[in-house]
Amino acid sequence: MDFARKQLEKYGWAEGEGLGKNRDGISKPLRPKLKFDNAGLGHDISQEFTDDWWRKLYDEAASNVVTKKENDSVVLETKNETIEINKRKRKKSKREKGEMYEGFIKTAELNGLSEKNLNDSVDCDSVTKISNEELFKICGGRTIHKGARHGLKMSAKLARLQEHESSIMATLESSNISDEVETKTKTKKKKKSKK
């Protein structure tokens, strides 16, 4: 700090003055601030206290209801705004059972005070299973591999993999045969028990 102060004073700066041509810049040195909270960039701590999402939802629902006074009674009417609800539970597949959030299926429509069921029956588990060959035909021979778009088929790599798999299968088959021979010889070599 002393070197910087001496340099500034050498060019006419006095303490308390701002930096810059017109002496209107910052007058205090920049100091680093340490971050001790867990909030990320753009996090507003007061948002949980100022964002009343439940109040907005209540106001929307209340604005849909109109009260009218007729003679000596009060009549409640709803506007023609539709609200969709889902009463039907969706079957979980084995993959989705561990997931926390699920998608919703549109099965009914709430219009005012009446409920309208939809005739479209949605079957979530009716996914058709396609083999790799059929999928390859459907996609017109395209693959996900980016090099395949340019004609690279990786035939050498596939040949090496095929050769490696065949060598592994050969060793497994030979070990299975030797295991069978060992088990047969072990069964024949039974010791007689001493009496």
PDB file of C-alpha atoms in Angstrom:
ATOM      1  CA  MET A   1       0.000   0.000   0.000  1.00  0.00           C
ATOM      2  CA  ASP A   2       2.839   2.402   0.763  1.00  0.00           C
ATOM      3  CA  PHE A   3       4.318   2.132  -2.737  1.00  0.00           C
ATOM      4  CA  ALA A   4       0.953   2.813  -4.367  1.00  0.00           C
ATOM      5  CA  ARG A   5       0.274   5.746  -2.025  1.00  0.00           C
ATOM      6  CA  LYS A   6       3.665   7.293  -2.817  1.00  0.00           C
ATOM      7  CA  GLN A   7       3.083   6.908  -6.548  1.00  0.00           C
ATOM      8  CA  LEU A   8      -0.337   8.586  -6.355  1.00  0.00           C
ATOM      9  CA  GLU A   9       0.956  11.431  -4.161  1.00  0.00           C
ATOM     10  CA  LYS A  10       3.819  11.929  -6.609  1.00  0.00           C
ATOM     11  CA  TYR A  11       1.240  12.813  -9.291  1.00  0.00           C
ATOM     12  CA  GLY A  12      -0.810  15.170  -7.100  1.00  0.00           C
ATOM     13  CA  TRP A  13      -3.266  12.895  -5.370  1.00  0.00           C
ATOM     14  CA  ALA A  14      -4.274  13.636  -1.749  1.00  0.00           C
ATOM     15  CA  GLU A  15      -6.001  11.263   0.655  1.00  0.00           C
ATOM     16  CA  GLY A  16      -9.794  11.343   0.376  1.00  0.00           C
ATOM     17  CA  GLU A  17      -9.780  12.444  -3.280  1.00  0.00           C
ATOM     18  CA  GLY A  18     -11.185  10.233  -5.975  1.00  0.00           C
ATOM     19  CA  LEU A  19      -9.134   8.680  -8.741  1.00  0.00           C
ATOM     20  CA  GLY A  20      -9.327   9.668 -12.378  1.00  0.00           C
ATOM     21  CA  LYS A  21      -8.933  12.766 -14.527  1.00  0.00           C
ATOM     22  CA  ASN A  22     -11.662  14.766 -12.769  1.00  0.00           C
ATOM     23  CA  ARG A  23     -10.987  13.239  -9.322  1.00  0.00           C
ATOM     24  CA  ASP A  24     -14.500  11.759  -9.274  1.00  0.00           C
ATOM     25  CA  GLY A  25     -13.585   8.053  -9.096  1.00  0.00           C
ATOM     26  CA  ILE A  26     -13.390   5.774  -6.072  1.00  0.00           C
ATOM     27  CA  SER A  27     -11.715   7.250  -3.030  1.00  0.00           C
ATOM     28  CA  LYS A  28     -11.267   4.090  -0.962  1.00  0.00           C
ATOM     29  CA  PRO A  29      -9.122   1.114  -1.994  1.00  0.00           C
ATOM     30  CA  LEU A  30     -10.758  -2.076  -3.190  1.00  0.00           C
ATOM     31  CA  ARG A  31     -10.803  -4.720  -0.503  1.00  0.00           C
ATOM     32  CA  PRO A  32     -11.641  -8.360  -1.141  1.00  0.00           C
ATOM     33  CA  LYS A  33     -14.708  -9.689   0.629  1.00  0.00           C
ATOM     34  CA  LEU A  34     -14.824 -13.232   1.923  1.00  0.00           C
ATOM     35  CA  LYS A  35     -17.887 -15.340   1.165  1.00  0.00           C
ATOM     36  CA  PHE A  36     -19.140 -17.343   4.132  1.00  0.00           C
ATOM     37  CA  ASP A  37     -22.651 -18.283   2.976  1.00  0.00           C
ATOM     38  CA  ASN A  38     -23.823 -21.252   0.941  1.00  0.00           C
ATOM     39  CA  ALA A  39     -25.846 -19.256  -1.585  1.00  0.00           C
ATOM     40  CA  GLY A  40     -24.826 -19.283  -5.224  1.00  0.00           C
ATOM     41  CA  LEU A  41     -24.663 -16.437  -7.719  1.00  0.00           C
ATOM     42  CA  GLY A  42     -27.914 -14.541  -8.035  1.00  0.00           C
ATOM     43  CA  HIS A  43     -29.392 -16.061  -4.872  1.00  0.00           C
ATOM     44  CA  ASP A  44     -31.819 -13.748  -3.127  1.00  0.00           C
ATOM     45  CA  ILE A  45     -32.056 -14.613   0.565  1.00  0.00           C
ATOM     46  CA  SER A  46     -35.244 -12.586   1.024  1.00  0.00           C
ATOM     47  CA  GLN A  47     -37.103 -14.396  -1.782  1.00  0.00           C
ATOM     48  CA  GLU A  48     -38.559 -17.014   0.536  1.00  0.00           C
ATOM     49  CA  PHE A  49     -40.079 -14.224   2.639  1.00  0.00           C
ATOM     50  CA  THR A  50     -41.257 -11.979  -0.217  1.00  0.00           C
ATOM     51  CA  ASP A  51     -42.466 -14.551  -2.782  1.00  0.00           C
ATOM     52  CA  ASP A  52     -45.923 -15.556  -1.577  1.00  0.00           C
ATOM     53  CA  TRP A  53     -46.764 -18.186  -4.196  1.00  0.00           C
ATOM     54  CA  TRP A  54     -49.621 -19.528  -2.099  1.00  0.00           C
ATOM     55  CA  ARG A  55     -51.209 -16.062  -1.943  1.00  0.00           C
ATOM     56  CA  LYS A  56     -51.056 -15.770  -5.745  1.00  0.00           C
ATOM     57  CA  LEU A  57     -52.761 -19.146  -6.149  1.00  0.00           C
ATOM     58  CA  TYR A  58     -55.444 -18.204  -3.632  1.00  0.00           C
ATOM     59  CA  ASP A  59     -56.075 -14.888  -5.404  1.00  0.00           C
ATOM     60  CA  GLU A  60     -56.417 -16.678  -8.771  1.00  0.00           C
ATOM     61  CA  ALA A  61     -58.920 -19.157  -7.314  1.00  0.00           C
ATOM     62  CA  ALA A  62     -60.850 -16.402  -5.528  1.00  0.00           C
ATOM     63  CA  SER A  63     -61.034 -14.290  -8.692  1.00  0.00           C
ATOM     64  CA  ASN A  64     -62.778 -17.229 -10.415  1.00  0.00           C
ATOM     65  CA  VAL A  65     -65.704 -16.998  -7.957  1.00  0.00           C
ATOM     66  CA  VAL A  66     -68.319 -14.260  -8.351  1.00  0.00           C
ATOM     67  CA  THR A  67     -70.767 -13.428  -5.552  1.00  0.00           C
ATOM     68  CA  LYS A  68     -74.119 -11.835  -6.326  1.00  0.00           C
ATOM     69  CA  LYS A  69     -76.759 -10.620  -3.928  1.00  0.00           C
ATOM     70  CA  GLU A  70     -80.266 -11.447  -5.109  1.00  0.00           C
ATOM     71  CA  ASN A  71     -83.206 -10.458  -2.933  1.00  0.00           C
ATOM     72  CA  ASP A  72     -82.239 -11.642   0.558  1.00  0.00           C
ATOM     73  CA  SER A  73     -79.752 -14.366  -0.447  1.00  0.00           C
ATOM     74  CA  VAL A  74     -76.200 -14.541  -1.744  1.00  0.00           C
ATOM     75  CA  VAL A  75     -75.496 -16.534  -4.910  1.00  0.00           C
ATOM     76  CA  LEU A  76     -72.037 -17.881  -5.745  1.00  0.00           C
ATOM     77  CA  GLU A  77     -71.144 -18.363  -9.398  1.00  0.00           C
ATOM     78  CA  THR A  78     -67.939 -19.395 -11.095  1.00  0.00           C
ATOM     79  CA  LYS A  79     -66.533 -17.978 -14.281  1.00  0.00           C
ATOM     80  CA  ASN A  80     -66.040 -20.208 -17.314  1.00  0.00           C
ATOM     81  CA  GLU A  81     -62.376 -20.882 -16.637  1.00  0.00           C
ATOM     82  CA  THR A  82     -61.448 -24.544 -16.878  1.00  0.00           C
ATOM     83  CA  ILE A  83     -59.134 -26.251 -14.451  1.00  0.00           C
ATOM     84  CA  GLU A  84     -57.688 -29.648 -15.319  1.00  0.00           C
ATOM     85  CA  ILE A  85     -57.353 -32.300 -12.633  1.00  0.00           C
ATOM     86  CA  ASN A  86     -56.041 -35.849 -12.562  1.00  0.00           C
ATOM     87  CA  LYS A  87     -57.678 -38.488 -10.391  1.00  0.00           C
ATOM     88  CA  ARG A  88     -56.252 -41.553 -12.105  1.00  0.00           C
ATOM     89  CA  LYS A  89     -53.013 -42.961 -10.763  1.00  0.00           C
ATOM     90  CA  ARG A  90     -50.331 -43.928 -13.221  1.00  0.00           C
ATOM     91  CA  LYS A  91     -48.674 -47.331 -12.984  1.00  0.00           C
ATOM     92  CA  LYS A  92     -44.993 -47.150 -12.250  1.00  0.00           C
ATOM     93  CA  SER A  93     -42.556 -49.107 -14.304  1.00  0.00           C
ATOM     94  CA  LYS A  94     -39.622 -50.808 -12.620  1.00  0.00           C
ATOM     95  CA  ARG A  95     -37.331 -47.985 -13.709  1.00  0.00           C
ATOM     96  CA  GLU A  96     -39.547 -45.220 -12.333  1.00  0.00           C
ATOM     97  CA  LYS A  97     -40.257 -46.692  -8.905  1.00  0.00           C
ATOM     98  CA  GLY A  98     -37.188 -45.024  -7.440  1.00  0.00           C
ATOM     99  CA  GLU A  99     -37.892 -41.623  -8.962  1.00  0.00           C
ATOM    100  CA  MET A 100     -39.312 -38.927  -6.752  1.00  0.00           C
ATOM    101  CA  TYR A 101     -41.305 -36.952  -9.308  1.00  0.00           C
ATOM    102  CA  GLU A 102     -43.771 -38.383 -11.794  1.00  0.00           C
ATOM    103  CA  GLY A 103     -45.537 -36.930 -14.804  1.00  0.00           C
ATOM    104  CA  PHE A 104     -49.261 -36.292 -14.747  1.00  0.00           C
ATOM    105  CA  ILE A 105     -51.804 -37.857 -17.066  1.00  0.00           C
ATOM    106  CA  LYS A 106     -54.796 -35.813 -18.196  1.00  0.00           C
ATOM    107  CA  THR A 107     -57.893 -37.877 -17.404  1.00  0.00           C
ATOM    108  CA  ALA A 108     -60.582 -35.338 -16.456  1.00  0.00           C
ATOM    109  CA  GLU A 109     -61.404 -31.700 -16.989  1.00  0.00           C
ATOM    110  CA  LEU A 110     -63.042 -29.528 -14.335  1.00  0.00           C
ATOM    111  CA  ASN A 111     -65.287 -26.860 -15.812  1.00  0.00           C
ATOM    112  CA  GLY A 112     -66.892 -24.716 -13.144  1.00  0.00           C
ATOM    113  CA  LEU A 113     -68.563 -27.131 -10.767  1.00  0.00           C
ATOM    114  CA  SER A 114     -68.951 -30.013 -13.212  1.00  0.00           C
ATOM    115  CA  GLU A 115     -66.381 -32.652 -14.054  1.00  0.00           C
ATOM    116  CA  LYS A 116     -65.986 -34.005 -17.588  1.00  0.00           C
ATOM    117  CA  ASN A 117     -64.223 -37.361 -17.984  1.00  0.00           C
ATOM    118  CA  LEU A 118     -62.111 -37.807 -21.063  1.00  0.00           C
ATOM    119  CA  ASN A 119     -62.809 -40.842 -23.233  1.00  0.00           C
ATOM    120  CA  ASP A 120     -59.211 -41.137 -24.330  1.00  0.00           C
ATOM    121  CA  SER A 121     -57.808 -43.947 -22.248  1.00  0.00           C
ATOM    122  CA  VAL A 122     -54.107 -43.533 -21.728  1.00  0.00           C
ATOM    123  CA  ASP A 123     -52.100 -46.709 -21.360  1.00  0.00           C
ATOM    124  CA  CYS A 124     -48.704 -45.801 -19.968  1.00  0.00           C
ATOM    125  CA  ASP A 125     -47.182 -49.261 -20.176  1.00  0.00           C
ATOM    126  CA  SER A 126     -47.946 -49.867 -23.859  1.00  0.00           C
ATOM    127  CA  VAL A 127     -44.431 -49.153 -25.065  1.00  0.00           C
ATOM    128  CA  THR A 128     -43.487 -51.247 -28.057  1.00  0.00           C
ATOM    129  CA  LYS A 129     -40.134 -52.919 -27.787  1.00  0.00           C
ATOM    130  CA  ILE A 130     -38.054 -52.771 -30.948  1.00  0.00           C
ATOM    131  CA  SER A 131     -34.984 -54.857 -31.657  1.00  0.00           C
ATOM    132  CA  ASN A 132     -31.755 -53.159 -32.679  1.00  0.00           C
ATOM    133  CA  GLU A 133     -32.090 -54.360 -36.274  1.00  0.00           C
ATOM    134  CA  GLU A 134     -35.619 -52.957 -36.621  1.00  0.00           C
ATOM    135  CA  LEU A 135     -34.544 -49.656 -35.092  1.00  0.00           C
ATOM    136  CA  PHE A 136     -31.605 -49.491 -37.500  1.00  0.00           C
ATOM    137  CA  LYS A 137     -34.009 -49.982 -40.434  1.00  0.00           C
ATOM    138  CA  ILE A 138     -36.444 -47.372 -39.100  1.00  0.00           C
ATOM    139  CA  CYS A 139     -33.648 -44.813 -38.734  1.00  0.00           C
ATOM    140  CA  GLY A 140     -32.592 -45.388 -42.325  1.00  0.00           C
ATOM    141  CA  GLY A 141     -29.199 -46.840 -41.431  1.00  0.00           C
ATOM    142  CA  ARG A 142     -28.144 -43.839 -39.343  1.00  0.00           C
ATOM    143  CA  THR A 143     -26.337 -44.384 -36.069  1.00  0.00           C
ATOM    144  CA  ILE A 144     -25.538 -42.207 -33.089  1.00  0.00           C
ATOM    145  CA  HIS A 145     -21.810 -42.475 -33.729  1.00  0.00           C
ATOM    146  CA  LYS A 146     -20.738 -39.132 -35.225  1.00  0.00           C
ATOM    147  CA  GLY A 147     -18.061 -40.721 -37.370  1.00  0.00           C
ATOM    148  CA  ALA A 148     -20.661 -42.972 -39.008  1.00  0.00           C
ATOM    149  CA  ARG A 149     -22.210 -39.886 -40.573  1.00  0.00           C
ATOM    150  CA  HIS A 150     -19.012 -39.475 -42.555  1.00  0.00           C
ATOM    151  CA  GLY A 151     -18.665 -43.115 -43.563  1.00  0.00           C
ATOM    152  CA  LEU A 152     -16.492 -44.346 -40.683  1.00  0.00           C
ATOM    153  CA  LYS A 153     -17.671 -47.826 -39.755  1.00  0.00           C
ATOM    154  CA  MET A 154     -14.896 -48.784 -37.282  1.00  0.00           C
ATOM    155  CA  SER A 155     -14.646 -52.192 -38.942  1.00  0.00           C
ATOM    156  CA  ALA A 156     -11.109 -52.796 -37.608  1.00  0.00           C
ATOM    157  CA  LYS A 157     -12.190 -52.164 -34.036  1.00  0.00           C
ATOM    158  CA  LEU A 158     -15.224 -54.402 -34.431  1.00  0.00           C
ATOM    159  CA  ALA A 159     -13.034 -57.152 -35.914  1.00  0.00           C
ATOM    160  CA  ARG A 160     -10.644 -56.912 -32.936  1.00  0.00           C
ATOM    161  CA  LEU A 161     -13.576 -57.139 -30.530  1.00  0.00           C
ATOM    162  CA  GLN A 162     -14.957 -60.174 -32.358  1.00  0.00           C
ATOM    163  CA  GLU A 163     -11.546 -61.869 -32.236  1.00  0.00           C
ATOM    164  CA  HIS A 164     -11.186 -61.073 -28.531  1.00  0.00           C
ATOM    165  CA  GLU A 165     -14.646 -62.462 -27.742  1.00  0.00           C
ATOM    166  CA  SER A 166     -13.959 -65.659 -29.673  1.00  0.00           C
ATOM    167  CA  SER A 167     -10.668 -66.193 -27.805  1.00  0.00           C
ATOM    168  CA  ILE A 168     -12.442 -65.689 -24.468  1.00  0.00           C
ATOM    169  CA  MET A 169     -15.184 -68.131 -25.463  1.00  0.00           C
ATOM    170  CA  ALA A 170     -12.553 -70.693 -26.487  1.00  0.00           C
ATOM    171  CA  THR A 171     -10.787 -70.433 -23.125  1.00  0.00           C
ATOM    172  CA  LEU A 172     -14.098 -70.690 -21.273  1.00  0.00           C
ATOM    173  CA  GLU A 173     -15.115 -73.771 -23.221  1.00  0.00           C
ATOM    174  CA  SER A 174     -11.751 -75.438 -22.601  1.00  0.00           C
ATOM    175  CA  SER A 175     -11.917 -74.610 -18.886  1.00  0.00           C
ATOM    176  CA  ASN A 176     -15.458 -76.051 -18.711  1.00  0.00           C
ATOM    177  CA  ILE A 177     -14.250 -79.293 -20.326  1.00  0.00           C
ATOM    178  CA  SER A 178     -11.306 -79.562 -17.927  1.00  0.00           C
ATOM    179  CA  ASP A 179     -13.635 -78.841 -14.978  1.00  0.00           C
ATOM    180  CA  GLU A 180     -15.919 -81.674 -16.085  1.00  0.00           C
ATOM    181  CA  VAL A 181     -12.945 -84.048 -16.329  1.00  0.00           C
ATOM    182  CA  GLU A 182     -11.734 -83.061 -12.855  1.00  0.00           C
ATOM    183  CA  THR A 183     -15.157 -83.581 -11.302  1.00  0.00           C
ATOM    184  CA  LYS A 184     -15.456 -87.035 -12.895  1.00  0.00           C
ATOM    185  CA  THR A 185     -12.049 -88.103 -11.587  1.00  0.00           C
ATOM    186  CA  LYS A 186     -12.850 -86.786  -8.129  1.00  0.00           C
ATOM    187  CA  THR A 187     -16.030 -88.795  -7.963  1.00  0.00           C
ATOM    188  CA  LYS A 188     -14.153 -91.983  -8.891  1.00  0.00           C
ATOM    189  CA  LYS A 189     -11.460 -91.502  -6.243  1.00  0.00           C
ATOM    190  CA  LYS A 190     -13.505 -92.109  -3.135  1.00  0.00           C
ATOM    191  CA  LYS A 191     -11.589 -93.267  -0.128  1.00  0.00           C
ATOM    192  CA  LYS A 192     -12.783 -96.205   1.811  1.00  0.00           C
ATOM    193  CA  SER A 193     -13.607 -95.402   5.350  1.00  0.00           C
ATOM    194  CA  LYS A 194     -11.685 -97.228   8.067  1.00  0.00           C
ATOM    195  CA  LYS A 195     -13.647 -99.458  10.346  1.00  0.00           C
TER     196      LYS A 195
END
